[in-house]
mmCIF file of C-alpha atoms in Angstrom:
data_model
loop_
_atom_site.group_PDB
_atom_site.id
_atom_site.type_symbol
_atom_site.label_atom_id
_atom_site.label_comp_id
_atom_site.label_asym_id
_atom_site.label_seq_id
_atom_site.Cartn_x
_atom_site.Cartn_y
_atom_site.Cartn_z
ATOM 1 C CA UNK J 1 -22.182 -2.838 -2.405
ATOM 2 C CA UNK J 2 -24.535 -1.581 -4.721
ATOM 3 C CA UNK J 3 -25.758 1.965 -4.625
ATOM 4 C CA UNK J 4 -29.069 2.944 -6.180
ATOM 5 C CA UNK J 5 -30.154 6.731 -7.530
ATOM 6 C CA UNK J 6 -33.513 7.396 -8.262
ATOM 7 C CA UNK J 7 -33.818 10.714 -10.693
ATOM 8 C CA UNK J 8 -36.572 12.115 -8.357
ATOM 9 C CA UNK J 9 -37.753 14.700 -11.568
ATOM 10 C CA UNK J 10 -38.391 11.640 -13.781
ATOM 11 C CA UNK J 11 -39.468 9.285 -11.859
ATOM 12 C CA UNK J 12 -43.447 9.334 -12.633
ATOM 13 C CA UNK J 13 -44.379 6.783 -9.930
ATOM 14 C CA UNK J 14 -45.485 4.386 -12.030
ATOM 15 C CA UNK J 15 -44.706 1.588 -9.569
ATOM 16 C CA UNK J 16 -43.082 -0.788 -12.550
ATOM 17 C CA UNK J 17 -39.907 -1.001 -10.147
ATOM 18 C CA UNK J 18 -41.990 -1.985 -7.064
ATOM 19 C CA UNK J 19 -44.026 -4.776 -8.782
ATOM 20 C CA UNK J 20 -41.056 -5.999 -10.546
ATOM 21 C CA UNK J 21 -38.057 -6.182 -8.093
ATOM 22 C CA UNK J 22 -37.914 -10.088 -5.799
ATOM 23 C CA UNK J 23 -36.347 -8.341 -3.031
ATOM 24 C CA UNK J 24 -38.876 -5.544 -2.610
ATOM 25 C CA UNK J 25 -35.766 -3.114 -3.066
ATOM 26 C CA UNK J 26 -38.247 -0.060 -3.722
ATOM 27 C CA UNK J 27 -41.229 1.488 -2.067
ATOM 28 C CA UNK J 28 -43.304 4.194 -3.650
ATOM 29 C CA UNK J 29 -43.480 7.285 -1.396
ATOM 30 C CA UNK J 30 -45.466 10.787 -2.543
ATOM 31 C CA UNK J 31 -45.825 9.005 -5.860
ATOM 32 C CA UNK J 32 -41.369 8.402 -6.052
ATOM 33 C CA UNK J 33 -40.088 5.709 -5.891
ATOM 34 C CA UNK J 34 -37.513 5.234 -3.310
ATOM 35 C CA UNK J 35 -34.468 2.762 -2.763
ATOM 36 C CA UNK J 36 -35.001 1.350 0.302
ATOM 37 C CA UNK J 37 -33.374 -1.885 0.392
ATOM 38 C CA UNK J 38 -30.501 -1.366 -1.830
ATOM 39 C CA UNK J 39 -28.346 -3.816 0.184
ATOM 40 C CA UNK J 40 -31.068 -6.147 -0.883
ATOM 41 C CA UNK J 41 -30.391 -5.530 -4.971
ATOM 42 C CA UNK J 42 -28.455 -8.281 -6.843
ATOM 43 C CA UNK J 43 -27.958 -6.325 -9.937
ATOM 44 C CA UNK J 44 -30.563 -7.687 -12.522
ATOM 45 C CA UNK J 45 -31.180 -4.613 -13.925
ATOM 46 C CA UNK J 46 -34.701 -5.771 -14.398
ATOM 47 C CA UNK J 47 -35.891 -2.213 -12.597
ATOM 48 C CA UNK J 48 -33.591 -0.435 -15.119
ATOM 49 C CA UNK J 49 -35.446 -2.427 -18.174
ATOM 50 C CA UNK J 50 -39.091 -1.353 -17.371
ATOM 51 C CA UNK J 51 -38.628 1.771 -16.092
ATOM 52 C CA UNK J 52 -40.349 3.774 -18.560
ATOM 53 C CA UNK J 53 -38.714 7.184 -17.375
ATOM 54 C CA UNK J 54 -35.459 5.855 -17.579
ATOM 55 C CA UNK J 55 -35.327 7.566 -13.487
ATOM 56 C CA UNK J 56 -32.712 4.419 -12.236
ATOM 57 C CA UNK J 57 -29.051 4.747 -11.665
ATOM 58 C CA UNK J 58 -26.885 1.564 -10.589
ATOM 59 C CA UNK J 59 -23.542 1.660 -9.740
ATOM 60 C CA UNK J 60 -21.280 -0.927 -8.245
ATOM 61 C CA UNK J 61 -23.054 -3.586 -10.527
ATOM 62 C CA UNK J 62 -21.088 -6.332 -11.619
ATOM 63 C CA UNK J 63 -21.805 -5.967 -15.698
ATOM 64 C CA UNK J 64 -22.337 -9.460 -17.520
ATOM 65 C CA UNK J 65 -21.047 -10.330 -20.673
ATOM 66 C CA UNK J 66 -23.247 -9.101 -23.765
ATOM 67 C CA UNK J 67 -22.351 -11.301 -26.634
ATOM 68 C CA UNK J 68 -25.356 -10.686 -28.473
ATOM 69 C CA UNK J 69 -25.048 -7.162 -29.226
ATOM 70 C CA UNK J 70 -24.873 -7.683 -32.723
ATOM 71 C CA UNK J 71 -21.832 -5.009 -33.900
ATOM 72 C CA UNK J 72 -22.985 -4.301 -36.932
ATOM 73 C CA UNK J 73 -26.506 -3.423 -35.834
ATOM 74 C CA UNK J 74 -24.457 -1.059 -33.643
ATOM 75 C CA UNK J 75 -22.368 0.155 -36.079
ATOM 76 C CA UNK J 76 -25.747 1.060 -38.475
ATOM 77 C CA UNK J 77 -26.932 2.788 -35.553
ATOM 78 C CA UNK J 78 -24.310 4.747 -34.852
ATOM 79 C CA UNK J 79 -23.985 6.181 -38.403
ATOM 80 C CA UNK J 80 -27.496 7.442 -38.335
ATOM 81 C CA UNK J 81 -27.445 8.768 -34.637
ATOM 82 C CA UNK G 1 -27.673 -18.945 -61.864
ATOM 83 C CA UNK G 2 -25.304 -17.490 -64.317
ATOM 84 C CA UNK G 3 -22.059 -18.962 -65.141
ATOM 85 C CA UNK G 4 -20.419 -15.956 -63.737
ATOM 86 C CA UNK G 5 -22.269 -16.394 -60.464
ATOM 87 C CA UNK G 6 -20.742 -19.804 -60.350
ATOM 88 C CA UNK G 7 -17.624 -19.056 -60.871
ATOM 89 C CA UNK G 8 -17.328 -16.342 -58.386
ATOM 90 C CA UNK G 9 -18.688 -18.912 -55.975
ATOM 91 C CA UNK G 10 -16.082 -21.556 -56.946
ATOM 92 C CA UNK G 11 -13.111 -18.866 -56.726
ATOM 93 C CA UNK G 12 -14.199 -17.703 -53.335
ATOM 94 C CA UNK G 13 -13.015 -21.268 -52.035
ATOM 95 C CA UNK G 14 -10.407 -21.670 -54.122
ATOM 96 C CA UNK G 15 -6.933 -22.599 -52.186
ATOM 97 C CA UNK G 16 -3.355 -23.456 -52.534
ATOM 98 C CA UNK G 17 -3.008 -24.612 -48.844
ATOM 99 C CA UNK G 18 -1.713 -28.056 -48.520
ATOM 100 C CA UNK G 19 -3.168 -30.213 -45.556
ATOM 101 C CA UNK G 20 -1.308 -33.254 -44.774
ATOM 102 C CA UNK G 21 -2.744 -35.762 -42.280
ATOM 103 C CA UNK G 22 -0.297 -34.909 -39.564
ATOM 104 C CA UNK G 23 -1.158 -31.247 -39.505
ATOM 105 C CA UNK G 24 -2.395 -30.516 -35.593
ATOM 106 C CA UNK G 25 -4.697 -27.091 -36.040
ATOM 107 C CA UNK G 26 -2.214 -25.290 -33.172
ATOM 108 C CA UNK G 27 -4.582 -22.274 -32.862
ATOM 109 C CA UNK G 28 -7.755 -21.286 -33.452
ATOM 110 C CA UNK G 29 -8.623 -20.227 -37.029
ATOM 111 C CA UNK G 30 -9.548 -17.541 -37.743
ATOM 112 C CA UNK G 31 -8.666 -15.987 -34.759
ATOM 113 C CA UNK G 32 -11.355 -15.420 -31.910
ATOM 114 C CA UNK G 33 -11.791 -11.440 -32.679
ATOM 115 C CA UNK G 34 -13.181 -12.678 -35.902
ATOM 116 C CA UNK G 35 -15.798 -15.562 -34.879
ATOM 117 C CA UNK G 36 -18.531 -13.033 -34.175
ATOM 118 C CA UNK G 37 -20.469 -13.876 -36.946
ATOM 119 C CA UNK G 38 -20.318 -17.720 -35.997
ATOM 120 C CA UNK G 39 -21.123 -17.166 -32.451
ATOM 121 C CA UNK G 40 -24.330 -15.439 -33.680
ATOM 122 C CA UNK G 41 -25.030 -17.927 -36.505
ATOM 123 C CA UNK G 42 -25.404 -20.678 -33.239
ATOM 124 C CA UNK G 43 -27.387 -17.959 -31.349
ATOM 125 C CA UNK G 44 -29.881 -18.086 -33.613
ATOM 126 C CA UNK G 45 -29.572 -21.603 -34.359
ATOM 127 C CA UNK G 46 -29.841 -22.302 -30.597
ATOM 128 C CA UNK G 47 -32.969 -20.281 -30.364
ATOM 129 C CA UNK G 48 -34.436 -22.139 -33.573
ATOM 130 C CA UNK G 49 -34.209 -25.745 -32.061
ATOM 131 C CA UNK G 50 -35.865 -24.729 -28.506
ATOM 132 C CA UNK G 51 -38.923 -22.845 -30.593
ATOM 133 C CA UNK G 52 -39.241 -25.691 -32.640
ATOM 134 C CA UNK G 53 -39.234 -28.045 -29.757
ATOM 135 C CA UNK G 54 -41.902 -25.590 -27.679
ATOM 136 C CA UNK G 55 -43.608 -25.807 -30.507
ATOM 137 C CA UNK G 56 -43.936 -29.398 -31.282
ATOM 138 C CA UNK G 57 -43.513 -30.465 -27.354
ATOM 139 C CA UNK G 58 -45.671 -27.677 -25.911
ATOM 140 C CA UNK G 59 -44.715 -27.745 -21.952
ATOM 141 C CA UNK G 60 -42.810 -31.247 -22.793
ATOM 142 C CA UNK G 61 -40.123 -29.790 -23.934
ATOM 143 C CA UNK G 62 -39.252 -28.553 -20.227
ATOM 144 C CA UNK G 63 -39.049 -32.098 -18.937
ATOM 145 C CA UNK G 64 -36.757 -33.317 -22.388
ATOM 146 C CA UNK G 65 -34.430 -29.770 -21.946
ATOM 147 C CA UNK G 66 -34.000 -30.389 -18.352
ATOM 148 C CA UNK G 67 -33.292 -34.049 -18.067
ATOM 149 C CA UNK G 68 -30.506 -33.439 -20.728
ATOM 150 C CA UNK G 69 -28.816 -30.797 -19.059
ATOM 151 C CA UNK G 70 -29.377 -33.060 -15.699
ATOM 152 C CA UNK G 71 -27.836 -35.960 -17.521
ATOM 153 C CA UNK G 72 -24.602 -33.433 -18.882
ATOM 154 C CA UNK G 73 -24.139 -32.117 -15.605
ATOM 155 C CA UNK G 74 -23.552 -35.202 -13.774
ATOM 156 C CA UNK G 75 -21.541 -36.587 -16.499
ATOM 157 C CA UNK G 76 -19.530 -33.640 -16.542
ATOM 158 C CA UNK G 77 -19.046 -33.680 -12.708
ATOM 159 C CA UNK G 78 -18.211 -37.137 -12.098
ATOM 160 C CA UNK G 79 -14.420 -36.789 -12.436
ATOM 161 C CA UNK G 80 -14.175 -33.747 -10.169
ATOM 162 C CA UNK G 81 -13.576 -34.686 -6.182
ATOM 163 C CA UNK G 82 -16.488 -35.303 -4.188
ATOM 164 C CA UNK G 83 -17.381 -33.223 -1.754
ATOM 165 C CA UNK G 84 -20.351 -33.140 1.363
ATOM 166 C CA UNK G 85 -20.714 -29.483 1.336
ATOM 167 C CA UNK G 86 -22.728 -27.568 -0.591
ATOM 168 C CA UNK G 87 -21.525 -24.164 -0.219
ATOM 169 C CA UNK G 88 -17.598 -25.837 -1.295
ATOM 170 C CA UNK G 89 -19.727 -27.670 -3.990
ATOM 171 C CA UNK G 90 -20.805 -24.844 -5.351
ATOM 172 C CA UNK G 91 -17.336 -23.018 -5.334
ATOM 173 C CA UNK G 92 -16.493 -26.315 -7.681
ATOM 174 C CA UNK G 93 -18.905 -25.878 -9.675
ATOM 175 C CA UNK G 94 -18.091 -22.378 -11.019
ATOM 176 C CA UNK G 95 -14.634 -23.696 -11.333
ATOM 177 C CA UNK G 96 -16.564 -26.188 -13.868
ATOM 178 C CA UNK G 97 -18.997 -23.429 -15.736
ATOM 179 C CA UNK G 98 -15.912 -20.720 -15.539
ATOM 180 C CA UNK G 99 -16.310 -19.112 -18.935
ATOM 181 C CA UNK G 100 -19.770 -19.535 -19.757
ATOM 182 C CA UNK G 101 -21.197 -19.044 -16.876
ATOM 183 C CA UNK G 102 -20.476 -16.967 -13.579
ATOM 184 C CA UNK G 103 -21.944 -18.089 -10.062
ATOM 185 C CA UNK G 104 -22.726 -16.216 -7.190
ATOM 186 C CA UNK G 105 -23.754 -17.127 -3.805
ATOM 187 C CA UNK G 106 -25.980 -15.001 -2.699
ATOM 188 C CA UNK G 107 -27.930 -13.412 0.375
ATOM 189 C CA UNK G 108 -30.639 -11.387 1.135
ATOM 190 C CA UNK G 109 -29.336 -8.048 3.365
ATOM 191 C CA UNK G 110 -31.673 -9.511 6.579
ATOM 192 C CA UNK G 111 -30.212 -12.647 6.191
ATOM 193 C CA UNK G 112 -27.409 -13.874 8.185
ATOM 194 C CA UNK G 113 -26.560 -17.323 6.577
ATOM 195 C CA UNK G 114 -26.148 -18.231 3.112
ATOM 196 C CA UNK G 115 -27.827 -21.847 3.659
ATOM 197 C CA UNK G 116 -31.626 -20.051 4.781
ATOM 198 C CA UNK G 117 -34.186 -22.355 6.345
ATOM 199 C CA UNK G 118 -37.433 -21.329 5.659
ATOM 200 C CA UNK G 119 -40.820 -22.886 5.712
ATOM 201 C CA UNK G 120 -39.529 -26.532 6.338
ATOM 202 C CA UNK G 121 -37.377 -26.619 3.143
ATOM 203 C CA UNK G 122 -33.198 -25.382 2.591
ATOM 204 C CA UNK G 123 -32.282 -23.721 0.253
ATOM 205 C CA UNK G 124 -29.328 -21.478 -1.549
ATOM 206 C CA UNK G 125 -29.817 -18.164 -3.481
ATOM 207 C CA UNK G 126 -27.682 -18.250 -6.685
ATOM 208 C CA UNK G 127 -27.062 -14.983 -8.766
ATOM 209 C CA UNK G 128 -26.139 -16.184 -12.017
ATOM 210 C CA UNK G 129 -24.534 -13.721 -14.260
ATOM 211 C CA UNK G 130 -22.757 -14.279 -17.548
ATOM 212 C CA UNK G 131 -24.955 -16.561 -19.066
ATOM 213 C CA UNK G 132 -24.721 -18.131 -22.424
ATOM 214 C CA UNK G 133 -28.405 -18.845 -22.031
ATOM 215 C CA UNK G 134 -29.489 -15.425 -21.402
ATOM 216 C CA UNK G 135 -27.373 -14.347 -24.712
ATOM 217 C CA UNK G 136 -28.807 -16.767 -26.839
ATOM 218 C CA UNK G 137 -32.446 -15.883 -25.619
ATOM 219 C CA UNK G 138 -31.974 -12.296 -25.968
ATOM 220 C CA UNK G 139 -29.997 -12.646 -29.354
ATOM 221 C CA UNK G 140 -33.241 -14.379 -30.443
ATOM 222 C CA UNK G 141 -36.003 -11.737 -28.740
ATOM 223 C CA UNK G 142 -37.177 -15.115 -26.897
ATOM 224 C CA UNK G 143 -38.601 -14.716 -23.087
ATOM 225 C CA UNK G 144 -36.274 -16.326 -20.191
ATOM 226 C CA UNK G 145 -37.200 -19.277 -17.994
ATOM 227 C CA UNK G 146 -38.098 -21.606 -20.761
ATOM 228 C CA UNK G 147 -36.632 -24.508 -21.686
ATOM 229 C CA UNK G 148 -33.594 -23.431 -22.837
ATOM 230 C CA UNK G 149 -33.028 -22.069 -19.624
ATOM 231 C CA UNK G 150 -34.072 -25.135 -17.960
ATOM 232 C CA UNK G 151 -31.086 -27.084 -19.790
ATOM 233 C CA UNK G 152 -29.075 -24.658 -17.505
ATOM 234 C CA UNK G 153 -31.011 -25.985 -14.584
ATOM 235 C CA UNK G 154 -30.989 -29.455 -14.866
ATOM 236 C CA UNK G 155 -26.983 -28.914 -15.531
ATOM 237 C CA UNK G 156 -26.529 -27.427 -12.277
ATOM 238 C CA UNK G 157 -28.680 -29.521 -10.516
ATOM 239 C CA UNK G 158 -26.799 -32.798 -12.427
ATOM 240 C CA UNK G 159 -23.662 -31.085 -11.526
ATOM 241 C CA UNK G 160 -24.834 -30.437 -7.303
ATOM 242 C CA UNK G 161 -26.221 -33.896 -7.192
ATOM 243 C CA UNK G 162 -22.863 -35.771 -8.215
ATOM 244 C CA UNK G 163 -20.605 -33.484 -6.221
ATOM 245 C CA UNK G 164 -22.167 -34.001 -3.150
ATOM 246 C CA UNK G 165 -24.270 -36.861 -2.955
ATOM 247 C CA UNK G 166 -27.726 -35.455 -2.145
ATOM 248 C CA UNK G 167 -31.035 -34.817 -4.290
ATOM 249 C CA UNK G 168 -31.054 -30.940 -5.202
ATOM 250 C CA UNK G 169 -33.931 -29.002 -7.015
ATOM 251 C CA UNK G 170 -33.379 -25.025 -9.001
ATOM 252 C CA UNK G 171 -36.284 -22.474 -8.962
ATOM 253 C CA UNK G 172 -36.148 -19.505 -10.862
ATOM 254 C CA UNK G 173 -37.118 -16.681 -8.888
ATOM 255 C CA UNK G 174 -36.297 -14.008 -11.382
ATOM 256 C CA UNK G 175 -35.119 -13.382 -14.454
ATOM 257 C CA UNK G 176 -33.069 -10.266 -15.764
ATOM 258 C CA UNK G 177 -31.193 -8.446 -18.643
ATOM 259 C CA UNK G 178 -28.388 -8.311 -16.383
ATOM 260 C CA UNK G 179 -28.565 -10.936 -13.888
ATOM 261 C CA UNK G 180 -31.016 -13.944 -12.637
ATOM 262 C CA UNK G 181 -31.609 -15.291 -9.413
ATOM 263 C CA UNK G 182 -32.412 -18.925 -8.498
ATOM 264 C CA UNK G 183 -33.165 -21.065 -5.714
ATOM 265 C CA UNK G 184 -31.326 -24.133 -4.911
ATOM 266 C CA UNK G 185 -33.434 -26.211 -3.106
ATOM 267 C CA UNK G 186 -31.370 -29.152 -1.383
ATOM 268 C CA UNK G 187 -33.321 -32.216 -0.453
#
């Protein structure tokens, strides 16, 4: 079961989630969006992608693989951050 | 190029390992840990032969992507059992893609059935997780749901269509970074 947290603070109602999501997980209400169809939410992450203000939390989503994080971009990255 | 350069290049390769015709590699060399850069290097060469072919094709390259995978996927699938139903067809077939690519069945919450009837046409949601596809596209900064991805499609539907007998169709109803979900229509 996946459970969805929207950081009410940063979430600027933008609406990217809404438009976005196939199984109309979120609704905008007062200008927040809000989960309400999380049973609905297969895990694509595509809400967590567009959001702008970075306001989504996920958990209970099965990860997939990520073979093309190239390690030593990462490891470039990581020396300068 | 300087002699040096050469030479460097020529010692780099250099070996005393004898092969003999019998030798049977017993493992993989070098060892999986290490094949990162290889993995990447057919990435990218992956990604290079579908933007050439979108780019000399134009929307042809769909049709010539998907009847290959169509034509893989029921060669692949024609030595496994055969089997009526399609939700015990589709367990098979992530017994077949186990390792490159992961299978869900999937529902909507308000639905009560996996197999929904809707509109006059049945169909399946799939969730399709790990995805070679999806790597390669996003190794490459290409968009999903081209014809790369329609290789996967035709696979499946290959695959669905020799397991069980009946004509089958995919949809892609969304793409993501993390997941995508598809339609299998069954005909």
């Amino acid at each position: 079961m996946i459970e969805i947290r929207v950081d009410e603070n940063s979430c600027n109602g933008c609406g990217l989630c809404v438009k976005d999501c196939p199984m109309q997980v979120y609704e905008l209400r007062d200008s927040v969006s809000v989960p309400v169809r999380a049973a609905s939410c297969m895990g694509c992450l595509s809400c967590h992608e567009i959001c702008p203000a970075q306001a989504l939390e996920h958990r209970g989503v099965y990860p997939s693989r990520r073979h093309y994080i190239d390690i030593r971009v990462c490891e470039m990255l990581n020396r300068v951050i | 190029m300087t002699d040096g350069t050469i030479r460097e290049m020529k010692d780099s390769f250099a070996s005393t390992t004898v092969y003999r015709s019998e030798d049977v590699p017993l493992q993989c060399i070098p060892p999986p840990n290490e094949l990162e850069d290889t993995l990447h290097g057919l990435m990218k060469l992956n990604g290079l032969i579908i933007r050439s072919l979108e780019e000399i094709a134009g929307r042809g390259a769909n049709a010539v992507t998907y009847r290959a995978g169509r034509k893989y996927g029921h060669e692949v699938a024609k030595y496994f059992r055969k089997i009526e139903d399609v939700e015990e067809a589709l367990k098979e077939l992530s017994y077949i893609l186990h390792g490159q690519y992961t299978i869900e069945i999937w529902k909507p919450a308000d639905k009560d059935r996996y197999i929904i009837e809707e509109n006059g046409s049945t169909f399946i949601y799939l969730v399709f997780h790990d995805c070679i596809v999806r790597q390669t596209l996003r190794r490459n900064g290409q968009p999903q749901g081209g014809p790369l991805c329609l290789t996967l499609f035709g696979y499946v539907v290959g695959a669905i269509e020799e397991i069980t007998g009946k004509k089958a169709k995919l949809e892609i109803v969304h793409t993501g970074p993390n997941a995508c979900l598809k339609k299998l229509i069954l005909q």
